[in-house]
CSV table of C-alpha atoms in Angstrom, one decimal:
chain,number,residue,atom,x,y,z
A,3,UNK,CA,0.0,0.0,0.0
A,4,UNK,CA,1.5,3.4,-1.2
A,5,UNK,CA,1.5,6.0,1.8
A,6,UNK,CA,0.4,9.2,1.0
A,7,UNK,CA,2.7,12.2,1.2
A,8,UNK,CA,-0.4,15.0,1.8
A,9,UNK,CA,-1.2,16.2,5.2
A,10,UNK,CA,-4.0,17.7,7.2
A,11,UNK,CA,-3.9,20.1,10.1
A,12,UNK,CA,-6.9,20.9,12.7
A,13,UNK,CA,-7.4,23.4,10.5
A,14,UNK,CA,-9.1,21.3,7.8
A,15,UNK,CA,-6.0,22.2,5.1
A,16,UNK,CA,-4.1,20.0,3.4
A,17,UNK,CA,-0.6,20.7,2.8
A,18,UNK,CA,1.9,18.8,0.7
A,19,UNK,CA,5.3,19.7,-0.7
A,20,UNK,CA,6.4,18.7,-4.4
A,21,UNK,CA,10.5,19.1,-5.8
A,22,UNK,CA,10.3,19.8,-9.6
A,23,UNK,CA,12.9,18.6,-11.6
A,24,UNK,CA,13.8,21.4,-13.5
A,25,UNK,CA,15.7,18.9,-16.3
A,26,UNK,CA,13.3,16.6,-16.8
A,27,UNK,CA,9.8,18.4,-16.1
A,28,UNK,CA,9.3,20.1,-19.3
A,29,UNK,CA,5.9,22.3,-17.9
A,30,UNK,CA,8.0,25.3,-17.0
A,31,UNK,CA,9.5,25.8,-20.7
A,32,UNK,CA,6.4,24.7,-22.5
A,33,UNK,CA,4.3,27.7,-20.1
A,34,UNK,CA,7.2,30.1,-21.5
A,35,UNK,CA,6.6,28.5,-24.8
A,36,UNK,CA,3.2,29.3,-25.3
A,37,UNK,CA,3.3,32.8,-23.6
A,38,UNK,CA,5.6,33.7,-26.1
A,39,UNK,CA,3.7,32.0,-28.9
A,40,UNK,CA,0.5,33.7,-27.9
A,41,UNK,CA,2.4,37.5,-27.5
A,42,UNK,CA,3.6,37.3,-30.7
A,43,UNK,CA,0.8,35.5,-32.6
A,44,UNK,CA,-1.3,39.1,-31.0
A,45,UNK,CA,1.4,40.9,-32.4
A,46,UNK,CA,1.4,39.2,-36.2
A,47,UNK,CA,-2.6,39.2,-36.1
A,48,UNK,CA,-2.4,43.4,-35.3
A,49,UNK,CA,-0.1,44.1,-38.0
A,50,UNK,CA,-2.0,41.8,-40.6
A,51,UNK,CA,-4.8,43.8,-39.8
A,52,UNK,CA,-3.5,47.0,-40.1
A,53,UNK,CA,-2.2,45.6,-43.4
A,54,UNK,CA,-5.2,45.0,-44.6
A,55,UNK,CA,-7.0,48.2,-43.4
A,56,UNK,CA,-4.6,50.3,-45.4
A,57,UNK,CA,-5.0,48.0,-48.4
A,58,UNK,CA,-1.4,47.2,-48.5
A,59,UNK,CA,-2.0,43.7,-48.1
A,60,UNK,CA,-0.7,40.7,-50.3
A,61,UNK,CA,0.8,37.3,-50.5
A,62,UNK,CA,4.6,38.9,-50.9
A,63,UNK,CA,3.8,41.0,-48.0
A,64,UNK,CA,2.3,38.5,-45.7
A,65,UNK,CA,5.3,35.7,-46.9
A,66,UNK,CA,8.1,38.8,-45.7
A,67,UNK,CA,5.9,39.3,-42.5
A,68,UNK,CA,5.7,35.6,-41.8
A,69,UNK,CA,9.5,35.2,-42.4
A,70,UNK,CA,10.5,37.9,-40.2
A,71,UNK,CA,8.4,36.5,-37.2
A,72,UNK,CA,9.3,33.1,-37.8
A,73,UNK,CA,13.3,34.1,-37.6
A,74,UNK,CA,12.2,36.1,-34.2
A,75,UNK,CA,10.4,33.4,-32.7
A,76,UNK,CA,13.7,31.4,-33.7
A,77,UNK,CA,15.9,33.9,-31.6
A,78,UNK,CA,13.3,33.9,-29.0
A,79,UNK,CA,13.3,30.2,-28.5
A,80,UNK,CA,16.8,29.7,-28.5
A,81,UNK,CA,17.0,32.8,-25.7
A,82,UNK,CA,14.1,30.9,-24.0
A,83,UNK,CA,16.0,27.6,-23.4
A,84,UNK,CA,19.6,29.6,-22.5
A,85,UNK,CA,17.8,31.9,-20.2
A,86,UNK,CA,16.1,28.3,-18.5
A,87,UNK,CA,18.7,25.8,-18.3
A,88,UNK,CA,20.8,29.1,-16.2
A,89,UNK,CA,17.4,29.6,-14.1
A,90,UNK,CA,18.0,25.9,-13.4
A,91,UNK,CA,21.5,26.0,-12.7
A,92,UNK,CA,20.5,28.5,-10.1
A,93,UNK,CA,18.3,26.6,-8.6
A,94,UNK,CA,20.1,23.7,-7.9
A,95,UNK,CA,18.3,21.5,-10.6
A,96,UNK,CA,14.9,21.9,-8.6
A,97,UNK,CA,11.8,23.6,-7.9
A,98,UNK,CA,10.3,23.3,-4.3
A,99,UNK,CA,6.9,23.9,-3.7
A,100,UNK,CA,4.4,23.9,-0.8
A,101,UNK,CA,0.6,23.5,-1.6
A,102,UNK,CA,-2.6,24.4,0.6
A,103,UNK,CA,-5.5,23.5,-0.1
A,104,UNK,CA,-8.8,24.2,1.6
A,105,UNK,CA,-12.4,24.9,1.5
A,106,UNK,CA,-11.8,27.9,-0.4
A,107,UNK,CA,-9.2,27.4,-2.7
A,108,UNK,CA,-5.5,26.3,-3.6
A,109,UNK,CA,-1.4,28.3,-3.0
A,110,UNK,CA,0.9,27.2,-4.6
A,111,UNK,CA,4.2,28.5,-2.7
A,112,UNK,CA,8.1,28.7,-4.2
A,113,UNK,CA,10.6,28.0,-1.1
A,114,UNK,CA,14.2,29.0,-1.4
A,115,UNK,CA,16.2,26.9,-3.2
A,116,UNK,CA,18.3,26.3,-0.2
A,117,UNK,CA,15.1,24.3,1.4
A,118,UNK,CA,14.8,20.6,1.3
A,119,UNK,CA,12.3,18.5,0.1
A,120,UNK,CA,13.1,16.4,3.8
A,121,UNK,CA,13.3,19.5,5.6
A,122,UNK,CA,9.5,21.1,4.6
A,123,UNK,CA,8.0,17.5,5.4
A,124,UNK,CA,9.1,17.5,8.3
A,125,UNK,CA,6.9,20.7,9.5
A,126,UNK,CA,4.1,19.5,7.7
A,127,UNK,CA,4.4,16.3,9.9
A,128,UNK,CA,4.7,18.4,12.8
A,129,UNK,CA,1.7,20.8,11.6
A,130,UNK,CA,-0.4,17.6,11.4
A,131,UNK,CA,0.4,16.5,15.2
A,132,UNK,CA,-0.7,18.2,18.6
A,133,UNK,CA,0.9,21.7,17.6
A,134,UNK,CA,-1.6,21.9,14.4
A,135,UNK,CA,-2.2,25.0,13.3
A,136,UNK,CA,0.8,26.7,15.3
A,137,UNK,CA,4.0,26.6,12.8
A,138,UNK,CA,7.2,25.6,14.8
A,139,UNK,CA,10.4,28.2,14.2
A,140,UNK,CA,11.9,26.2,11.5
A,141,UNK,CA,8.3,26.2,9.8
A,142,UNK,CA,8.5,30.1,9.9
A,143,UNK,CA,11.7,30.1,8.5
A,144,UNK,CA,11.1,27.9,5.8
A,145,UNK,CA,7.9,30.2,4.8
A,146,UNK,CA,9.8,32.9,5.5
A,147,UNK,CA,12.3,32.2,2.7
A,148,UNK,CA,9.5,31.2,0.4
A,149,UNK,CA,10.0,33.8,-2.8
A,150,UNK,CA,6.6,33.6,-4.6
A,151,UNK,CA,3.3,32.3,-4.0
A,152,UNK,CA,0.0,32.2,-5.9
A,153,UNK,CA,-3.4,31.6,-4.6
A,154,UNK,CA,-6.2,30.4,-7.0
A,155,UNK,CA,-9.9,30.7,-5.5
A,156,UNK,CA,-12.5,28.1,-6.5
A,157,UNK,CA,-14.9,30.7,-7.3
A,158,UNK,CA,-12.8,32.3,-10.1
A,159,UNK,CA,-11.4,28.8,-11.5
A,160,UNK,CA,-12.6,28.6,-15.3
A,161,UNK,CA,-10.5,25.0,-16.4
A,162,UNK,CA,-9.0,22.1,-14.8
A,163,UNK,CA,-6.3,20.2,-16.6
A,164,UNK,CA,-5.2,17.0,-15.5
A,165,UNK,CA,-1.7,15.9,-16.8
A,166,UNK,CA,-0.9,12.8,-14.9
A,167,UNK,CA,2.2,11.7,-17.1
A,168,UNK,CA,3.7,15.0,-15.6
A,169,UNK,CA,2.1,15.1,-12.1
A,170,UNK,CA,0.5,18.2,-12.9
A,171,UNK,CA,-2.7,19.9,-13.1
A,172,UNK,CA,-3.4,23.2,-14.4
A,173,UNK,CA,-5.3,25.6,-12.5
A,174,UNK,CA,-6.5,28.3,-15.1
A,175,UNK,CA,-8.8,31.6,-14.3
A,176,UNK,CA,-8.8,34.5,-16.5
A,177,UNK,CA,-5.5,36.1,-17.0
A,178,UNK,CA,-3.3,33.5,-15.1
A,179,UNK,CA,-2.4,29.5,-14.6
A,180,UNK,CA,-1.9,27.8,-11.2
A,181,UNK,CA,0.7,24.6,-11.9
A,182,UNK,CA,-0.1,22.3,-9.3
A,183,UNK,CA,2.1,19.8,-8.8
A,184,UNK,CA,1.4,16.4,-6.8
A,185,UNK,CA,2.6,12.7,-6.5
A,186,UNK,CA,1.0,10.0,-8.7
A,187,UNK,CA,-0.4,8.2,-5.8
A,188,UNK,CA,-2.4,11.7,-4.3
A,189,UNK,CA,-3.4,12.4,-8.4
A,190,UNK,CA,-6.4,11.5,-8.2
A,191,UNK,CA,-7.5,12.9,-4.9
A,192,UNK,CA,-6.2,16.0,-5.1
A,193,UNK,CA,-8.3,16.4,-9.0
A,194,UNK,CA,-11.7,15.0,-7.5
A,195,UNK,CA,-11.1,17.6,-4.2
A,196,UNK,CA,-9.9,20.7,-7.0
A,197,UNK,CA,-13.0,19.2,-9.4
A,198,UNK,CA,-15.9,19.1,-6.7
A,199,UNK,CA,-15.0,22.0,-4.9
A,200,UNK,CA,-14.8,24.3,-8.3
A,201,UNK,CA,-18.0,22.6,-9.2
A,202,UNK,CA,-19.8,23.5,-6.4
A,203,UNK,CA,-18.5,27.4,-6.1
A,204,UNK,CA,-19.7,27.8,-9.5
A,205,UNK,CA,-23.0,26.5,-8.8
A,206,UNK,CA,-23.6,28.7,-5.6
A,207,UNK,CA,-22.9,25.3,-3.3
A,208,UNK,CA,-21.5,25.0,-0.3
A,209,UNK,CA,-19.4,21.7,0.0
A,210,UNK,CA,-20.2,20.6,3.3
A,211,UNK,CA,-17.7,17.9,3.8
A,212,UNK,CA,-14.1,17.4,2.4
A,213,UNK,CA,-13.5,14.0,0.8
A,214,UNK,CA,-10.7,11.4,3.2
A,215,UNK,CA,-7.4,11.9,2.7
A,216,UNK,CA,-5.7,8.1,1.3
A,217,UNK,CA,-3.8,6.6,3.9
């Protein structure tokens, strides 16, 4: 029987902590990927436009334009995967995050790169016992040193994308994506607790009771 890694404090939230491989886990450069696609797609669109508006419009023109944006894309991509694989380096190879989920929604938390995996599941353990709900001094520290965090409400989640070969889902609302990241054994939980809790803020539900945690 697999053991899951996910917590829960007295609090009724569930915490876990995921370490990202930044060499193997492609989600990070794919995100950068598409932002880039869509910015200049925008871009191409607009200038095609105003193109056409002036009547200057024709297949030469639009072959030139194409060519142009396809060699900056180029340069783009190749800056893309440089500017990663030094993020990376940084890093130490890896991406530590802490997740929260609750009632009301999900964070998504960076630590500092300095933090280990070991080291945050160790609070979370000690969250989940009789001090629940009253972080210990390395627990402060270690969200102390935590350098971004993003917090995605049910009420204003529009998809759900499940990527299991990746241990991902996407969180998406209007202008930004939530990459939550979670062990293959919690997958499935974690996606039916995100699922029936976005389900039932959209309707005007309240859920009245959280689904067990695996053991």
């Amino acid at each position: 029987m697999t053991v899951s890694s996910i917590t829960k404090t007295e609090d009724g939230i569930f915490r876990w902590v995921y370490e990202v491989n930044l060499y193997k886990n492609p989600s990070i450069i794919i995100l950068v990927g598409k932002v880039l696609a869509i910015s200049l797609g925008i871009v191409l669109l607009f200038l095609v436009a105003l193109l056409a508006i002036e009547g200057d419009l024709s297949l030469e023109e639009l072959g030139n334009l194409l060519l142009v944006f396809g060699g900056i894309a180029a340069v783009l991509f190749v800056i893309s995967i440089i500017g990663y694989l030094v993020y990376a380096a940084v890093m130490g190879g890896r991406y530590c995050v802490l997740f929260e989920m609750d009632e009301e929604g999900i964070t998504h938390t960076q630590l500092a790169s300095q933090v280990k995996k070991a080291k945050v599941l160790a609070v979370l353990v000690a969250l989940a016992g009789v001090a629940a709900g009253r972080p210990s001094v390395s627990g402060s520290g270690i969200l102390a040193g935590s350098r971004f965090s993003k917090r995605s409400r049910w009420r204003s989640v529009k998809t759900v994308e499940p990527l299991p070969t990746r241990n991902l889902i996407n969180v998406g609302e209007k202008l930004h994506q939530n990459q939550i990241y979670v062990e293959q054994e919690d997958f499935d939980f974690v996606l039916g607790f995100i699922r029936d809790h976005v389900a039932a803020a959209q309707t005007g539900r309240t859920q009245k009771r959280a689904p067990k945690k695996p053991s």
